[in-house]
Amino acid sequence: MKKTLVISVLVVLSMVFASCGNKNKDNINLDVVENHATIKFENDVLDFHSITDGEKVTGSFRFKNTGKTDLVISDVSANCGCTVADYPHGAIKPGEEGAISVTYDSKGSRGMKIQKLVTVLSNTNPSRTVLKIVADVK
């Protein structure tokens, strides 16, 4: 019984001492948190106002890299096939600006007030930004 108690105490003490040596292992590197890319959009809603059924309209979401490292957009997707997006595929340096171009095809949407979502994936935190397209289809 004494032997088991002594072994248990020694195991617990070795675990305590072993964990003391790794203090920095779980700390967050502040350089990574503070020196990341950030994307700032001029507007997160693109309003085409009143459009005619069957009309294709194009607009853009202008943005700026307000972070401290290169911004890389890895994907831009819409929540339906009626919206197509084009985006810069290279790195955007800190302070540089760019635009995501979107085209909406209103065919078959007569009488609807549409709201389409455009999702931007990039090396920012958070990595996902959701933009909206709205229109009143006549």
Coordinates of N, CA and C in Angstrom, one line a residue:
M1 N 0.8 -1.2 0.0 CA 0.0 0.0 0.0 C 0.9 1.3 0.0
K2 N 1.9 1.3 0.9 CA 2.8 2.4 0.9 C 3.6 2.6 -0.4
K3 N 4.0 1.4 -0.9 CA 4.7 1.5 -2.2 C 3.8 2.1 -3.3
T4 N 2.6 1.7 -3.4 CA 1.6 2.3 -4.4 C 1.5 3.8 -4.2
L5 N 1.3 4.2 -2.9 CA 1.2 5.6 -2.6 C 2.4 6.4 -3.0
V6 N 3.6 5.9 -2.7 CA 4.8 6.6 -3.1 C 5.0 6.7 -4.6
I7 N 4.6 5.6 -5.3 CA 4.7 5.6 -6.8 C 3.7 6.6 -7.4
S8 N 2.5 6.7 -6.8 CA 1.5 7.6 -7.3 C 2.0 9.1 -7.1
V9 N 2.5 9.3 -5.9 CA 3.0 10.7 -5.6 C 4.2 11.0 -6.6
L10 N 5.1 10.1 -6.9 CA 6.2 10.4 -7.8 C 5.7 10.6 -9.2
V11 N 4.7 9.9 -9.6 CA 4.1 10.1 -11.0 C 3.5 11.5 -11.1
V12 N 2.7 11.9 -10.1 CA 2.1 13.2 -10.1 C 3.1 14.3 -10.1
L13 N 4.2 14.2 -9.2 CA 5.2 15.2 -9.2 C 6.0 15.3 -10.5
S14 N 6.3 14.1 -11.2 CA 7.0 14.2 -12.4 C 6.1 14.9 -13.5
M15 N 4.8 14.7 -13.5 CA 3.9 15.3 -14.4 C 3.9 16.8 -14.2
V16 N 3.9 17.2 -12.9 CA 3.9 18.7 -12.6 C 5.2 19.3 -13.1
F17 N 6.3 18.7 -12.8 CA 7.6 19.2 -13.2 C 7.8 19.2 -14.7
A18 N 7.3 18.2 -15.4 CA 7.4 18.1 -16.8 C 6.6 19.2 -17.5
S19 N 5.5 19.5 -16.9 CA 4.7 20.6 -17.5 C 5.2 22.0 -17.3
C20 N 6.0 22.2 -16.3 CA 6.6 23.5 -16.0 C 7.6 23.9 -17.1
G21 N 8.2 22.9 -17.7 CA 9.3 23.3 -18.7 C 8.7 23.7 -20.1
N22 N 7.4 23.6 -20.3 CA 6.8 23.9 -21.6 C 5.9 25.1 -21.5
K23 N 6.2 26.1 -20.7 CA 5.4 27.2 -20.5 C 5.0 28.0 -21.8
N24 N 5.9 28.1 -22.7 CA 5.7 28.9 -24.0 C 5.0 28.1 -25.0
K25 N 4.9 26.8 -24.8 CA 4.3 25.9 -25.9 C 2.9 26.3 -26.3
D26 N 2.0 26.7 -25.3 CA 0.6 27.0 -25.5 C 0.4 28.5 -25.7
N27 N 1.4 29.3 -25.6 CA 1.2 30.8 -25.7 C 1.0 31.1 -27.2
I28 N 0.2 32.1 -27.4 CA -0.1 32.6 -28.8 C 1.1 33.5 -29.2
N29 N 1.6 33.3 -30.4 CA 2.6 34.2 -30.9 C 1.9 35.5 -31.4
L30 N 2.1 36.6 -30.7 CA 1.5 37.8 -31.0 C 1.8 38.4 -32.3
D31 N 3.0 38.0 -32.9 CA 3.4 38.5 -34.2 C 2.4 37.9 -35.2
V32 N 2.0 36.7 -35.1 CA 1.0 36.0 -36.0 C -0.3 36.7 -35.9
V33 N -0.8 37.0 -34.7 CA -2.1 37.7 -34.5 C -2.1 39.1 -35.0
E34 N -1.0 39.9 -34.7 CA -1.0 41.3 -35.0 C -0.6 41.6 -36.5
N35 N 0.2 40.7 -37.1 CA 0.7 40.9 -38.4 C 0.1 40.0 -39.5
H36 N -1.2 40.1 -39.6 CA -2.0 39.3 -40.6 C -2.6 40.2 -41.6
A37 N -3.1 39.6 -42.7 CA -3.8 40.3 -43.7 C -5.2 40.7 -43.2
T38 N -5.7 41.8 -43.6 CA -7.1 42.2 -43.3 C -7.7 42.8 -44.6
I39 N -8.9 42.5 -44.8 CA -9.6 43.0 -46.0 C -10.7 43.9 -45.5
K40 N -10.7 45.1 -46.1 CA -11.7 46.2 -45.7 C -12.5 46.5 -47.0
F41 N -13.8 46.2 -47.1 CA -14.6 46.5 -48.2 C -15.2 47.9 -48.1
E42 N -15.3 48.6 -49.2 CA -16.0 49.9 -49.2 C -17.4 49.7 -48.8
N43 N -18.1 48.7 -49.4 CA -19.4 48.3 -49.1 C -19.6 46.8 -49.1
D44 N -20.4 46.3 -48.3 CA -20.6 44.8 -48.3 C -21.9 44.4 -48.9
V45 N -22.7 45.5 -49.5 CA -23.9 45.2 -50.2 C -23.8 46.0 -51.5
L46 N -24.1 45.2 -52.6 CA -24.2 45.8 -53.9 C -25.6 45.8 -54.3
D47 N -26.2 47.0 -54.5 CA -27.6 47.2 -54.8 C -27.8 47.5 -56.2
F48 N -28.4 46.6 -57.0 CA -28.6 46.9 -58.5 C -30.0 47.6 -58.6
H49 N -30.7 47.9 -57.6 CA -31.9 48.6 -57.6 C -32.9 47.8 -58.4
S50 N -33.6 48.5 -59.4 CA -34.6 47.9 -60.2 C -34.0 47.5 -61.5
I51 N -34.2 46.2 -61.8 CA -33.7 45.6 -63.1 C -34.8 44.8 -63.8
T52 N -34.6 44.6 -65.1 CA -35.6 43.9 -65.9 C -35.3 42.4 -65.9
D53 N -36.4 41.6 -65.8 CA -36.2 40.1 -65.9 C -35.4 39.8 -67.2
G54 N -34.4 39.0 -67.0 CA -33.5 38.6 -68.1 C -32.3 39.4 -68.3
E55 N -32.2 40.5 -67.6 CA -31.1 41.5 -67.7 C -29.9 40.9 -66.9
K56 N -28.7 41.0 -67.5 CA -27.5 40.7 -66.8 C -26.8 42.0 -66.3
V57 N -26.5 42.1 -65.0 CA -25.9 43.3 -64.5 C -24.6 42.9 -63.8
T58 N -23.7 43.9 -63.9 CA -22.3 43.6 -63.3 C -22.0 44.8 -62.4
G59 N -21.3 44.5 -61.3 CA -20.9 45.5 -60.4 C -19.6 45.0 -59.7
S60 N -19.1 45.7 -58.8 CA -17.9 45.3 -58.1 C -17.9 45.7 -56.6
F61 N -17.3 44.9 -55.8 CA -17.0 45.1 -54.4 C -15.5 45.6 -54.3
R62 N -15.3 46.8 -54.1 CA -13.9 47.4 -53.9 C -13.5 47.1 -52.5
F63 N -12.2 46.8 -52.4 CA -11.6 46.5 -51.1 C -10.1 47.0 -51.0
K64 N -9.6 47.0 -49.8 CA -8.2 47.4 -49.5 C -7.7 46.4 -48.5
N65 N -6.4 46.1 -48.7 CA -5.7 45.3 -47.7 C -5.2 46.2 -46.6
T66 N -5.8 46.2 -45.5 CA -5.4 47.1 -44.4 C -4.6 46.4 -43.4
G67 N -4.1 45.2 -43.7 CA -3.3 44.5 -42.8 C -1.8 44.7 -43.0
K68 N -1.0 43.9 -42.4 CA 0.5 44.1 -42.4 C 1.2 43.0 -43.2
T69 N 0.5 42.2 -43.9 CA 1.1 41.2 -44.8 C 0.2 41.0 -46.0
D70 N 0.8 40.3 -47.0 CA 0.0 40.1 -48.3 C -1.3 39.5 -48.1
L71 N -2.3 40.0 -48.8 CA -3.7 39.4 -48.8 C -3.8 38.5 -50.0
V72 N -4.3 37.2 -49.7 CA -4.5 36.3 -50.8 C -5.9 35.8 -50.7
I73 N -6.7 36.0 -51.8 CA -8.0 35.5 -51.9 C -8.0 34.2 -52.5
S74 N -8.4 33.1 -51.8 CA -8.3 31.8 -52.4 C -9.5 31.4 -53.1
D75 N -10.7 32.0 -52.8 CA -11.9 31.6 -53.6 C -13.0 32.6 -53.3
V76 N -13.9 32.8 -54.3 CA -15.0 33.6 -54.2 C -16.2 32.8 -54.8
S77 N -17.2 32.6 -54.1 CA -18.3 31.8 -54.6 C -19.7 32.4 -54.3
A78 N -20.7 32.2 -55.1 CA -22.0 32.7 -54.9 C -22.9 31.5 -54.5
N79 N -24.1 31.9 -53.9 CA -25.0 30.8 -53.4 C -25.9 30.3 -54.5
C80 N -25.8 30.8 -55.7 CA -26.6 30.2 -56.8 C -25.8 30.4 -58.1
G81 N -26.2 29.6 -59.1 CA -25.6 29.6 -60.4 C -25.9 30.9 -61.2
C82 N -26.8 31.7 -60.8 CA -27.1 32.9 -61.5 C -26.1 34.1 -61.2
T83 N -25.2 33.9 -60.3 CA -24.2 34.9 -60.0 C -22.8 34.3 -60.2
V84 N -22.0 35.1 -60.9 CA -20.6 34.7 -61.2 C -19.7 35.8 -60.7
A85 N -18.6 35.3 -60.1 CA -17.7 36.3 -59.5 C -16.3 36.1 -60.1
D86 N -15.6 37.2 -60.2 CA -14.2 37.2 -60.7 C -13.4 38.0 -59.7
Y87 N -12.2 37.5 -59.3 CA -11.4 38.2 -58.2 C -9.9 38.1 -58.6
P88 N -9.1 39.0 -57.9 CA -7.7 39.0 -58.1 C -7.1 37.6 -57.6
H89 N -6.3 37.0 -58.4 CA -5.7 35.7 -58.1 C -4.3 35.8 -57.5
G90 N -3.7 37.0 -57.5 CA -2.3 37.2 -57.0 C -2.4 37.8 -55.6
A91 N -1.2 38.0 -55.0 CA -1.1 38.6 -53.7 C -1.4 40.1 -53.8
I92 N -2.1 40.6 -52.8 CA -2.4 42.1 -52.7 C -1.6 42.6 -51.5
K93 N -0.6 43.4 -51.8 CA 0.3 44.0 -50.8 C -0.5 44.8 -49.8
P94 N 0.1 45.0 -48.6 CA -0.5 45.9 -47.6 C -0.7 47.3 -48.2
G95 N -1.9 47.9 -48.0 CA -2.2 49.2 -48.6 C -2.7 49.2 -50.0
E96 N -2.6 48.1 -50.7 CA -3.1 48.0 -52.1 C -4.6 47.8 -52.1
E97 N -5.2 48.2 -53.2 CA -6.6 48.0 -53.4 C -6.9 47.0 -54.5
G98 N -8.1 46.5 -54.5 CA -8.6 45.6 -55.5 C -10.1 45.6 -55.6
A99 N -10.6 44.7 -56.5 CA -12.1 44.6 -56.6 C -12.5 43.2 -57.0
I100 N -13.6 42.8 -56.5 CA -14.2 41.5 -56.8 C -15.4 41.9 -57.7
S101 N -15.4 41.4 -59.0 CA -16.4 41.7 -59.9 C -17.5 40.6 -59.9
V102 N -18.8 41.0 -59.9 CA -19.8 40.0 -59.9 C -20.8 40.4 -61.0
T103 N -21.3 39.3 -61.6 CA -22.4 39.5 -62.6 C -23.6 38.6 -62.2
Y104 N -24.7 39.3 -62.2 CA -26.0 38.6 -61.8 C -26.9 38.5 -63.1
D105 N -27.4 37.3 -63.4 CA -28.3 37.1 -64.5 C -29.7 36.9 -63.9
S106 N -30.6 37.9 -64.2 CA -31.9 37.9 -63.5 C -32.9 37.1 -64.3
K107 N -32.5 36.3 -65.3 CA -33.5 35.5 -66.0 C -34.3 34.6 -65.1
G108 N -35.6 34.7 -65.2 CA -36.5 33.8 -64.4 C -36.8 34.4 -63.0
S109 N -36.4 35.6 -62.8 CA -36.6 36.2 -61.4 C -37.7 37.3 -61.4
R110 N -38.5 37.4 -62.4 CA -39.5 38.4 -62.5 C -40.4 38.5 -61.2
G111 N -40.6 39.7 -60.7 CA -41.4 39.9 -59.6 C -40.7 39.6 -58.2
M112 N -39.5 39.4 -58.2 CA -38.8 39.0 -57.0 C -37.8 40.1 -56.5
K113 N -37.7 40.2 -55.2 CA -36.7 41.0 -54.6 C -35.6 40.0 -54.2
I114 N -34.5 40.0 -55.0 CA -33.5 39.0 -54.7 C -32.4 39.5 -53.7
Q115 N -31.9 38.5 -53.1 CA -30.7 38.7 -52.2 C -29.8 37.5 -52.4
K116 N -28.7 37.8 -53.0 CA -27.7 36.7 -53.3 C -26.5 36.9 -52.4
L117 N -25.9 35.8 -52.0 CA -24.7 35.9 -51.1 C -23.4 35.6 -51.9
V118 N -22.4 36.3 -51.7 CA -21.1 36.1 -52.3 C -20.1 35.9 -51.1
T119 N -19.5 34.7 -51.1 CA -18.6 34.3 -50.0 C -17.1 34.5 -50.4
V120 N -16.3 35.2 -49.7 CA -14.9 35.4 -50.0 C -14.1 34.7 -49.0
L121 N -13.2 33.8 -49.5 CA -12.3 33.1 -48.6 C -10.9 33.6 -48.8
S122 N -10.2 34.0 -47.7 CA -8.9 34.6 -47.8 C -8.1 34.3 -46.6
N123 N -6.8 34.7 -46.6 CA -5.9 34.5 -45.5 C -6.1 35.5 -44.4
T124 N -7.3 35.9 -44.1 CA -7.6 36.9 -43.0 C -8.2 36.2 -41.8
N125 N -8.4 36.9 -40.8 CA -9.1 36.3 -39.6 C -10.3 37.2 -39.2
P126 N -11.5 36.7 -39.4 CA -11.9 35.4 -39.9 C -11.6 35.2 -41.4
S127 N -11.5 34.0 -41.8 CA -11.1 33.7 -43.2 C -12.3 33.9 -44.2
R128 N -13.5 34.0 -43.7 CA -14.7 34.1 -44.6 C -15.4 35.4 -44.4
T129 N -15.6 36.1 -45.5 CA -16.4 37.3 -45.5 C -17.6 37.1 -46.5
V130 N -18.8 37.5 -46.0 CA -20.0 37.3 -46.8 C -20.5 38.7 -47.3
L131 N -20.6 38.8 -48.6 CA -21.1 40.0 -49.2 C -22.5 39.7 -49.8
K132 N -23.3 40.8 -50.1 CA -24.7 40.6 -50.6 C -24.9 41.4 -51.9
I133 N -25.7 40.8 -52.7 CA -26.2 41.5 -53.9 C -27.7 41.5 -53.8
V134 N -28.3 42.7 -54.0 CA -29.7 42.8 -53.9 C -30.2 43.5 -55.1
A135 N -31.5 43.2 -55.5 CA -32.1 43.9 -56.6 C -33.6 43.6 -56.6
D136 N -34.4 44.5 -57.3 CA -35.8 44.3 -57.4 C -36.0 44.0 -58.9
V137 N -36.4 42.7 -59.2 CA -36.5 42.3 -60.6 C -37.9 42.5 -61.1
K138 N -38.1 43.3 -62.2 CA -39.4 43.7 -62.7 C -39.7 42.8 -63.9

